XYZ file of C-alpha atoms in Angstrom:
281
model
C 88.199 52.147 -26.538
C 89.612 53.751 -29.727
C 87.015 54.125 -32.668
C 87.707 52.232 -35.595
C 86.108 53.963 -39.692
C 85.205 51.045 -41.503
C 85.233 51.953 -45.357
C 82.559 49.425 -46.992
C 82.310 49.087 -50.481
C 79.409 47.140 -52.224
C 79.048 45.558 -55.132
C 77.748 46.702 -59.020
C 80.201 45.880 -61.247
C 81.568 48.705 -63.539
C 79.346 51.353 -60.786
C 81.942 50.474 -58.595
C 84.332 52.944 -60.081
C 82.119 55.264 -57.362
C 84.413 53.611 -54.848
C 87.406 55.490 -56.198
C 86.084 58.711 -56.022
C 84.926 57.779 -52.570
C 88.354 57.268 -51.529
C 89.591 60.586 -53.508
C 87.327 62.850 -51.680
C 88.143 61.228 -47.903
C 91.525 61.594 -48.928
C 91.381 65.214 -49.483
C 89.193 65.439 -46.644
C 91.710 63.470 -44.016
C 89.819 60.428 -43.047
C 91.747 57.204 -43.519
C 90.267 54.330 -42.800
C 91.188 51.566 -40.030
C 89.595 48.826 -41.938
C 87.479 47.777 -45.375
C 85.713 45.473 -46.179
C 84.254 45.003 -50.226
C 82.515 42.660 -52.226
C 82.341 41.564 -55.456
C 83.821 45.199 -57.481
C 84.662 46.460 -53.883
C 86.078 43.988 -53.195
C 88.840 44.557 -56.010
C 88.998 48.515 -55.074
C 89.267 47.234 -51.224
C 92.321 45.074 -51.929
C 93.896 47.455 -54.123
C 93.578 50.348 -51.394
C 94.625 47.959 -48.699
C 97.026 47.166 -50.769
C 98.869 51.229 -50.919
C 97.577 51.799 -54.175
C 97.529 55.767 -54.494
C 93.837 57.536 -55.999
C 95.964 58.090 -59.377
C 97.070 54.257 -59.866
C 94.183 53.632 -58.982
C 92.232 55.646 -61.214
C 95.223 55.070 -64.122
C 94.279 51.532 -64.053
C 90.588 52.028 -64.546
C 90.663 54.423 -67.480
C 93.488 52.042 -69.002
C 90.389 49.327 -69.216
C 88.909 50.060 -72.847
C 86.365 47.953 -74.882
C 88.657 45.774 -76.037
C 90.835 45.156 -72.916
C 87.629 43.969 -71.436
C 86.724 41.572 -73.881
C 90.655 40.467 -73.795
C 90.723 40.377 -69.714
C 87.473 37.909 -70.518
C 88.862 34.448 -71.501
C 86.121 32.506 -72.395
C 86.236 29.104 -71.670
C 84.073 25.829 -71.758
C 84.722 25.761 -68.284
C 81.910 23.280 -66.424
C 80.422 25.589 -64.186
C 80.983 29.088 -65.804
C 81.784 30.870 -69.397
C 84.891 33.012 -68.203
C 87.606 30.794 -66.661
C 88.802 34.094 -65.129
C 92.793 33.523 -65.359
C 92.851 36.753 -67.932
C 91.131 38.858 -64.608
C 93.460 37.045 -61.932
C 96.163 37.743 -63.926
C 95.454 41.343 -64.151
C 94.755 41.401 -60.711
C 98.130 40.575 -59.560
C 99.697 42.150 -61.517
C 97.364 45.306 -60.322
C 98.128 44.645 -56.528
C 101.269 43.164 -56.347
C 100.235 42.222 -52.742
C 100.078 38.375 -52.304
C 98.325 37.630 -49.190
C 96.138 40.045 -46.593
C 98.968 39.595 -44.002
C 101.001 41.977 -46.650
C 98.131 44.989 -46.518
C 98.563 48.297 -45.098
C 94.982 48.242 -44.099
C 92.874 45.291 -42.443
C 91.010 43.890 -45.539
C 87.798 41.520 -45.691
C 86.421 40.094 -48.250
C 82.734 38.789 -48.660
C 81.253 35.746 -51.273
C 79.113 33.047 -51.055
C 79.169 29.055 -50.354
C 76.982 27.894 -53.409
C 76.877 24.918 -51.847
C 75.362 25.908 -48.626
C 74.071 29.997 -49.253
C 76.076 30.721 -46.826
C 78.493 34.453 -46.480
C 82.000 33.633 -45.959
C 84.525 36.070 -44.550
C 88.213 35.975 -45.554
C 90.435 38.220 -44.123
C 93.702 35.958 -44.365
C 95.704 34.062 -46.562
C 96.068 34.290 -50.695
C 94.602 37.801 -51.258
C 93.681 37.016 -55.074
C 92.032 33.966 -54.910
C 89.925 35.521 -52.154
C 88.682 38.926 -54.249
C 88.348 35.958 -57.223
C 85.505 34.611 -54.890
C 84.017 37.426 -54.541
C 83.248 38.459 -57.965
C 82.977 35.497 -59.670
C 78.796 36.206 -61.071
C 77.515 32.779 -61.169
C 77.326 30.803 -64.572
C 79.098 33.659 -66.184
C 82.972 32.922 -64.280
C 84.026 29.744 -62.807
C 83.133 29.057 -59.116
C 86.908 29.330 -57.271
C 87.265 26.242 -54.976
C 88.532 27.573 -51.644
C 88.995 25.187 -49.209
C 85.983 22.704 -48.473
C 84.136 25.718 -50.186
C 82.854 26.249 -54.021
C 82.998 30.594 -53.703
C 81.139 32.638 -55.954
C 80.004 36.460 -55.819
C 79.725 37.819 -52.311
C 76.846 40.587 -53.714
C 74.748 37.137 -53.879
C 74.197 37.219 -49.887
C 75.573 41.149 -48.630
C 75.513 43.653 -51.350
C 76.919 45.604 -48.723
C 78.158 44.201 -46.375
C 77.888 47.139 -42.850
C 77.293 43.591 -40.662
C 81.015 42.529 -41.692
C 82.105 45.858 -40.428
C 80.402 45.791 -37.068
C 81.384 42.513 -36.734
C 84.755 43.197 -36.778
C 84.474 46.194 -34.521
C 83.984 49.143 -36.216
C 82.297 51.718 -34.633
C 81.849 54.602 -37.155
C 80.815 53.013 -41.015
C 81.327 55.199 -44.349
C 79.202 52.385 -47.300
C 79.390 52.917 -50.602
C 76.254 51.261 -52.155
C 76.758 51.020 -55.634
C 73.882 48.551 -56.801
C 70.857 48.248 -58.948
C 67.817 46.335 -57.665
C 67.862 43.554 -60.208
C 65.379 43.749 -62.205
C 62.985 40.982 -62.140
C 65.374 38.646 -59.881
C 62.339 36.474 -59.839
C 61.562 36.709 -63.163
C 64.661 34.953 -64.839
C 64.924 32.480 -62.150
C 61.269 31.148 -63.191
C 63.128 31.087 -67.196
C 65.802 29.362 -65.646
C 64.392 26.691 -64.093
C 62.061 25.982 -67.317
C 66.014 25.486 -69.456
C 66.989 23.398 -66.162
C 63.779 21.145 -66.467
C 64.159 21.117 -70.059
C 67.861 20.397 -69.615
C 67.234 17.525 -66.676
C 65.005 15.820 -69.818
C 67.609 15.754 -72.164
C 68.854 11.810 -72.738
C 71.917 12.123 -73.132
C 72.989 8.767 -74.168
C 70.854 9.933 -77.233
C 73.499 12.403 -77.953
C 76.381 12.464 -80.218
C 79.945 11.777 -78.413
C 81.209 15.705 -78.597
C 78.155 16.998 -77.890
C 77.877 15.626 -74.649
C 80.710 17.040 -72.841
C 79.301 20.936 -73.897
C 75.385 20.025 -72.252
C 76.998 18.606 -69.232
C 78.837 21.820 -68.658
C 75.758 24.253 -69.681
C 73.779 22.131 -67.326
C 76.172 23.052 -64.357
C 76.100 26.806 -65.144
C 72.420 26.879 -65.362
C 72.107 25.344 -61.911
C 74.325 27.651 -60.020
C 73.094 30.594 -61.860
C 69.471 29.304 -60.744
C 70.897 28.895 -57.468
C 72.363 32.436 -56.996
C 68.994 33.746 -58.061
C 66.735 32.230 -55.776
C 69.434 33.195 -52.678
C 68.988 36.779 -53.998
C 65.958 36.253 -53.709
C 65.933 35.379 -50.042
C 68.611 37.819 -49.483
C 67.304 40.032 -46.491
C 69.100 43.776 -46.082
C 70.064 44.555 -42.454
C 71.709 47.722 -41.111
C 72.924 47.070 -37.786
C 72.384 50.875 -35.034
C 76.368 52.195 -35.340
C 77.259 55.312 -36.784
C 76.506 54.360 -40.457
C 77.289 56.549 -43.436
C 75.542 55.391 -46.567
C 76.444 57.097 -50.018
C 74.807 56.765 -53.049
C 76.633 57.698 -55.954
C 74.452 59.108 -58.755
C 75.560 55.853 -60.806
C 72.158 54.629 -62.586
C 73.422 55.399 -65.943
C 76.303 52.816 -66.193
C 75.439 49.384 -66.714
C 77.412 47.353 -64.311
C 79.649 45.876 -67.679
C 80.397 49.760 -68.425
C 83.535 49.458 -67.135
C 85.263 51.720 -69.816
C 82.868 54.339 -68.370
C 85.280 54.850 -65.529
C 85.823 59.015 -65.198
C 81.700 58.987 -65.012
C 81.633 56.519 -62.103
C 84.949 58.032 -59.885
C 82.997 61.385 -60.717
C 79.974 60.619 -59.277
C 82.029 58.671 -56.050
C 84.512 62.123 -55.647
C 80.696 64.104 -56.174
C 78.153 62.403 -53.532
C 81.431 61.976 -50.812
C 82.049 65.378 -50.830
C 78.208 66.374 -50.341
C 78.508 63.700 -47.617
C 81.433 65.897 -46.030
C 80.152 69.438 -46.898
C 77.613 68.501 -44.482
């Protein structure tokens, strides 16, 4: 049986710049994955790499995201289910990745997202690439969820922040996983706050509100609902690492906030250092 090496790229917002540094160190050592599995920011970097972008190109894209650029990409909308419509990010990904389907990619690639209706993990590896990546990174309450087939998909980190199991299920024998997560601080506290907000919103009599505000209230109720559902799923999440040949890299990214997308150099360096250390061992 042919050994298959999988590169598993986890979620963690801007901390995921470390994935680029890991890829750079692996390439220097002559290690090329036979498959890539990504969730959230890991899906974005994974799709770029699988599509043939070089490390240099990925670094240059990462470096182009200044605070101003980040704000421009966040197209705030009054959508019923999220604050950000996602078109800005989607267009940016299309321009950057340039491959439209999974079938066109150089390396087999799998994205992970969450079906918010059922709480199930959804793995996609065929059809439209950008839509699947958008689904994998759509933080509930912030981004509008993605309608895909009969599902409503949001960020994959809710059910699987480091999808090692997906790699194993698809035949990987050796796994290099990059964990850039931080424990979600006080998830249960946030859940309680949101539940109270939801309770208060439910008690509001829509008929008593001026017509032009009714739509806004309905929209916020939906966004709050999606966020609560996501937080409940995160509370229930169990991290399971199958017993395969797994190396988990934990780049030193705790000083990078998930939204600090202008800190690409620090993130890339942290990933590079973590991978070099592993390779040297």
